[in-house]
């Protein structure tokens, strides 16, 4: 209410501003063939309309695979477990949907105040922008729901397929599930963006893109944070029971296992799916905004916009072709093998997609802009230079997973070092070895990203610099920044495949749990029943071994996808931040001296952004710690190991409830701290905010990579102990479990949620900083600083709540209080007698 009151007071001042920003860009007319034509006379809008057909084809592709998985054979005991997991996931998603609507109310106030008050748009236009912000949230939410539905079908089918004792099906089913999510996600995202571009008026399209991007960014941030907190509360609560009670992995008597399975989907499916949806969209909006702000010529704008969107369409085609080709090859190589390295076909899929994407990039670029003419001059080399810049990003999508595997794979020397350190040093040296792997990985990831961006920068200084802006000084800078945006674009060139290998992990993890929870081995006459109904004799021992090995591959490829999405966020944020710089410097013509360490607010912003990253890491971990404490407390008090084969549904649902409550508490505090912190930084001083965003992105990149890969190393070290060394129940295993519980919030809560947090702050900051600049331009400096102070106070309240409001409190049992009171009375009587 305070925010709304200040906004209403400030509206008269805001309304007088006349800045050119992302929010009031007018897109060029793509129908105008006098500006640009393609493939022998086709207009840009006609060409892009064919992309809608490809997007629909991608949706059909995902739906067909969904149907194939649903029809796969599965035993009723396993199907019942997967449906129970899905039902708890449904409850979680419905709760999160209501929660998102509450958070959207905060964003809606800013959107209405900005577009209605500052931009002076009419009601129908403001409602359209608000509607697209809701579409963004619905898109993130919808693809996340699809992800958990298909994953909870695939987990039981994978578990049942393992009984045949053949390895290939155990790989193929999670892969089918993953590519279905990837194709549907990217196709949905592109379909919405093309619809805005083609069917919304050019004057409103830019605003709708901003609304859509903010909505999907909000959805991804909330689902990532809440999912990450939920899954790690459940995971830690479930895992620690192995040490406390000496029970096996996913013991059906453990009430935490169902919550853990739900968490696998909430954290490793819902979060990454929403995150991937948002990453793909926000990167596109960043590039569109940059083109419109940096490129003055309408003809060049049209050609670059059409080229980018056609390339995006081609990436869907590349991923579909690569998946089908890789499956044929994998079937021939591994179809009849009893055992094979599950990472091998996943690795080949990534590299095949990279090569196919690279070839299509050059071919399509040549056809579209091979003889691009600007102001009467033909730039015959621009097509291959732009293609080469994107290729640096495409290669990053393949190289980064290879670098990550060096630190997280079950065959990694670093992971084996964690195991070796644990033999004599226990949990202490296990944790130190994991921290070392994470630190080294952040260094090498930085080397890879800087190398690829440097290559893009060098190539950008030729024809791209010549066409992007007539002013040579500006052109050098703009070409470099645009090249960084294209690198981020290239990161996502394999979008469906990146999402597919990431989604592989939660299916393999759940498949193990479904196997144990089904208690299929204890069903009387099960061998004869399976032989009669399904036509094969089950091999239970081999099945469990295969599921464990495949889970290790899933862990590795979950780890490889995280830095790709994180890297995209940072590189893409650079493009968006530059767009804000263009606004604040009036197109690089003034205030350039304030983008310097010699300008104190800029330096202070750099320091503040880093502080925010470490607060966020602590706040999200605190929510996990407190929630896990409550989950462990409940499970220890209610677990029954004698006389039962399964935990009661009531106890399992109670653990899910504990996870949900603490996930929402933590997310609410974190989101509102970020929301008001962004407003405060934008209103303090514009160049303070620029420094803040830069620091947030760069420090966030290294913190996220360090935490993600340290967690991945701990996770697969535990997997080696359990599968290769078969050391469950030993001190070595206990040390590995402790290390893994430390790594759980590292890799699946703190690190992964930095990506949407960085992008949400940058996007939301676009509106906030222009409102602040507008106030100061109109001479309302005092009002701007007053609002900054208010926002900062509210921010600090939620920062305080994120720790002190989430602390672990221990209730003292009544019998202990009574005993203590009796002791006090006895001591008092003794003292009286002595006196």
CSV table of N, CA, C and O in Angstrom, one decimal, residues 273-321:
chain,number,residue,atom,x,y,z
A,273,UNK,N,12.7,-26.3,-16.0
A,273,UNK,CA,11.8,-26.1,-17.1
A,273,UNK,C,11.3,-24.7,-17.2
A,273,UNK,O,11.4,-24.0,-18.3
A,274,UNK,N,10.9,-24.1,-16.1
A,274,UNK,CA,10.5,-22.7,-16.0
A,274,UNK,C,11.6,-21.8,-16.3
A,274,UNK,O,11.5,-20.8,-17.0
A,275,UNK,N,12.8,-22.2,-15.8
A,275,UNK,CA,14.0,-21.4,-16.0
A,275,UNK,C,14.4,-21.4,-17.5
A,275,UNK,O,14.7,-20.4,-18.1
A,276,UNK,N,14.4,-22.6,-18.1
A,276,UNK,CA,14.7,-22.6,-19.6
A,276,UNK,C,13.7,-21.8,-20.4
A,276,UNK,O,14.1,-21.2,-21.4
A,277,UNK,N,12.5,-21.9,-20.1
A,277,UNK,CA,11.4,-21.1,-20.8
A,277,UNK,C,11.8,-19.6,-20.7
A,277,UNK,O,11.7,-18.9,-21.7
A,278,UNK,N,12.1,-19.2,-19.5
A,278,UNK,CA,12.3,-17.8,-19.3
A,278,UNK,C,13.6,-17.4,-19.9
A,278,UNK,O,13.7,-16.3,-20.5
A,279,UNK,N,14.7,-18.2,-19.8
A,279,UNK,CA,16.0,-17.9,-20.4
A,279,UNK,C,15.9,-17.6,-21.9
A,279,UNK,O,16.4,-16.7,-22.4
A,280,UNK,N,15.2,-18.5,-22.5
A,280,UNK,CA,15.0,-18.4,-24.0
A,280,UNK,C,14.3,-17.1,-24.4
A,280,UNK,O,14.7,-16.4,-25.3
A,281,UNK,N,13.2,-16.8,-23.6
A,281,UNK,CA,12.5,-15.6,-23.9
A,281,UNK,C,13.2,-14.3,-23.6
A,281,UNK,O,13.2,-13.4,-24.4
A,282,UNK,N,13.8,-14.2,-22.4
A,282,UNK,CA,14.5,-13.0,-22.0
A,282,UNK,C,15.7,-12.7,-22.9
A,282,UNK,O,15.9,-11.5,-23.2
A,283,UNK,N,16.4,-13.7,-23.3
A,283,UNK,CA,17.5,-13.5,-24.2
A,283,UNK,C,17.1,-12.9,-25.5
A,283,UNK,O,17.7,-12.0,-26.1
A,284,UNK,N,15.9,-13.4,-26.0
A,284,UNK,CA,15.4,-12.9,-27.3
A,284,UNK,C,14.9,-11.4,-27.1
A,284,UNK,O,15.2,-10.6,-27.9
A,285,UNK,N,14.3,-11.1,-26.0
A,285,UNK,CA,13.8,-9.7,-25.7
A,285,UNK,C,15.0,-8.8,-25.6
A,285,UNK,O,15.0,-7.7,-26.1
A,286,UNK,N,16.1,-9.3,-25.0
A,286,UNK,CA,17.3,-8.5,-24.8
A,286,UNK,C,17.9,-8.1,-26.2
A,286,UNK,O,18.3,-7.0,-26.5
A,287,UNK,N,17.9,-9.1,-27.1
A,287,UNK,CA,18.4,-8.8,-28.5
A,287,UNK,C,17.5,-7.9,-29.3
A,287,UNK,O,18.0,-7.0,-30.0
A,288,UNK,N,16.2,-8.1,-29.1
A,288,UNK,CA,15.3,-7.2,-29.8
A,288,UNK,C,15.4,-5.8,-29.3
A,288,UNK,O,15.5,-4.8,-30.1
A,289,UNK,N,15.5,-5.6,-28.0
A,289,UNK,CA,15.7,-4.3,-27.4
A,289,UNK,C,17.0,-3.6,-27.9
A,289,UNK,O,17.0,-2.4,-28.3
A,290,UNK,N,18.0,-4.4,-27.9
A,290,UNK,CA,19.3,-3.9,-28.3
A,290,UNK,C,19.3,-3.4,-29.8
A,290,UNK,O,19.7,-2.3,-30.1
A,291,UNK,N,18.7,-4.2,-30.7
A,291,UNK,CA,18.6,-3.9,-32.1
A,291,UNK,C,17.9,-2.6,-32.3
A,291,UNK,O,18.3,-1.7,-33.0
A,292,UNK,N,16.8,-2.4,-31.6
A,292,UNK,CA,15.9,-1.3,-31.7
A,292,UNK,C,16.6,0.0,-31.2
A,292,UNK,O,16.4,1.1,-31.7
A,293,UNK,N,17.4,-0.2,-30.1
A,293,UNK,CA,18.0,1.0,-29.5
A,293,UNK,C,19.3,1.4,-30.2
A,293,UNK,O,19.6,2.6,-30.3
A,294,UNK,N,20.1,0.4,-30.6
A,294,UNK,CA,21.4,0.7,-31.1
A,294,UNK,C,21.5,0.9,-32.6
A,294,UNK,O,22.4,1.6,-33.1
A,295,UNK,N,20.6,0.3,-33.4
A,295,UNK,CA,20.6,0.4,-34.8
A,295,UNK,C,19.6,1.4,-35.3
A,295,UNK,O,18.4,1.3,-35.2
A,296,UNK,N,20.1,2.5,-35.9
A,296,UNK,CA,19.2,3.6,-36.3
A,296,UNK,C,18.4,3.3,-37.6
A,296,UNK,O,17.3,3.8,-37.8
A,297,UNK,N,19.0,2.5,-38.5
A,297,UNK,CA,18.3,2.3,-39.8
A,297,UNK,C,17.3,1.2,-39.8
A,297,UNK,O,17.5,0.1,-39.4
A,298,UNK,N,16.0,1.5,-40.2
A,298,UNK,CA,14.9,0.6,-40.2
A,298,UNK,C,15.2,-0.7,-41.0
A,298,UNK,O,14.8,-1.8,-40.6
A,299,UNK,N,15.9,-0.5,-42.1
A,299,UNK,CA,16.2,-1.6,-43.0
A,299,UNK,C,17.1,-2.6,-42.3
A,299,UNK,O,16.9,-3.9,-42.4
A,300,UNK,N,18.1,-2.1,-41.6
A,300,UNK,CA,19.0,-3.0,-40.9
A,300,UNK,C,18.2,-3.7,-39.7
A,300,UNK,O,18.4,-4.9,-39.5
A,301,UNK,N,17.4,-3.0,-39.0
A,301,UNK,CA,16.6,-3.5,-38.0
A,301,UNK,C,15.7,-4.7,-38.4
A,301,UNK,O,15.7,-5.8,-37.8
A,302,UNK,N,15.1,-4.5,-39.6
A,302,UNK,CA,14.2,-5.6,-40.1
A,302,UNK,C,15.0,-6.9,-40.4
A,302,UNK,O,14.7,-8.0,-40.1
A,303,UNK,N,16.2,-6.6,-41.1
A,303,UNK,CA,17.0,-7.8,-41.5
A,303,UNK,C,17.6,-8.5,-40.3
A,303,UNK,O,17.6,-9.8,-40.3
A,304,UNK,N,18.0,-7.8,-39.3
A,304,UNK,CA,18.5,-8.5,-38.1
A,304,UNK,C,17.5,-9.2,-37.3
A,304,UNK,O,17.7,-10.3,-36.9
A,305,UNK,N,16.3,-8.6,-37.2
A,305,UNK,CA,15.2,-9.2,-36.5
A,305,UNK,C,14.7,-10.5,-37.1
A,305,UNK,O,14.5,-11.5,-36.5
A,306,UNK,N,14.5,-10.4,-38.4
A,306,UNK,CA,14.0,-11.6,-39.2
A,306,UNK,C,15.1,-12.7,-39.1
A,306,UNK,O,14.8,-13.9,-38.9
A,307,UNK,N,16.3,-12.3,-39.3
A,307,UNK,CA,17.4,-13.3,-39.3
A,307,UNK,C,17.5,-14.0,-37.9
A,307,UNK,O,17.6,-15.2,-37.9
A,308,UNK,N,17.4,-13.3,-36.8
A,308,UNK,CA,17.4,-13.9,-35.5
A,308,UNK,C,16.3,-14.8,-35.3
A,308,UNK,O,16.5,-16.0,-34.8
A,309,UNK,N,15.1,-14.5,-35.7
A,309,UNK,CA,13.9,-15.3,-35.4
A,309,UNK,C,13.9,-16.5,-36.4
A,309,UNK,O,13.5,-17.6,-35.9
A,310,UNK,N,14.4,-16.4,-37.6
A,310,UNK,CA,14.5,-17.6,-38.5
A,310,UNK,C,15.5,-18.5,-37.9
A,310,UNK,O,15.3,-19.8,-37.9
A,311,UNK,N,16.6,-18.0,-37.4
A,311,UNK,CA,17.6,-18.9,-36.8
A,311,UNK,C,17.0,-19.6,-35.6
A,311,UNK,O,17.3,-20.8,-35.4
A,312,UNK,N,16.2,-19.0,-34.8
A,312,UNK,CA,15.6,-19.6,-33.7
A,312,UNK,C,14.7,-20.8,-34.2
A,312,UNK,O,14.6,-21.9,-33.6
A,313,UNK,N,13.9,-20.6,-35.2
A,313,UNK,CA,13.1,-21.6,-35.8
A,313,UNK,C,14.0,-22.8,-36.3
A,313,UNK,O,13.6,-24.0,-36.0
A,314,UNK,N,15.1,-22.5,-36.9
A,314,UNK,CA,16.0,-23.5,-37.4
A,314,UNK,C,16.6,-24.4,-36.3
A,314,UNK,O,16.9,-25.6,-36.5
A,315,UNK,N,16.7,-23.8,-35.1
A,315,UNK,CA,17.3,-24.5,-34.0
A,315,UNK,C,16.3,-25.6,-33.5
A,315,UNK,O,16.7,-26.7,-33.0
A,316,UNK,N,15.0,-25.4,-33.6
A,316,UNK,CA,14.0,-26.4,-33.3
A,316,UNK,C,14.2,-27.6,-34.3
A,316,UNK,O,14.2,-28.7,-33.9
A,317,UNK,N,14.4,-27.2,-35.5
A,317,UNK,CA,14.6,-28.3,-36.5
A,317,UNK,C,15.8,-29.0,-36.3
A,317,UNK,O,15.9,-30.3,-36.3
A,318,UNK,N,16.9,-28.3,-35.9
A,318,UNK,CA,18.2,-28.9,-35.7
A,318,UNK,C,18.1,-29.9,-34.5
A,318,UNK,O,18.7,-31.0,-34.6
A,319,UNK,N,17.4,-29.5,-33.5
A,319,UNK,CA,17.3,-30.4,-32.3
A,319,UNK,C,16.5,-31.7,-32.6
A,319,UNK,O,16.9,-32.8,-32.2
A,320,UNK,N,15.4,-31.5,-33.4
A,320,UNK,CA,14.6,-32.7,-33.7
A,320,UNK,C,15.4,-33.6,-34.6
A,320,UNK,O,15.4,-34.9,-34.3
A,321,UNK,N,16.1,-33.1,-35.6
A,321,UNK,CA,16.9,-34.0,-36.5
A,321,UNK,C,18.0,-34.7,-35.7
A,321,UNK,O,18.2,-35.9,-35.9
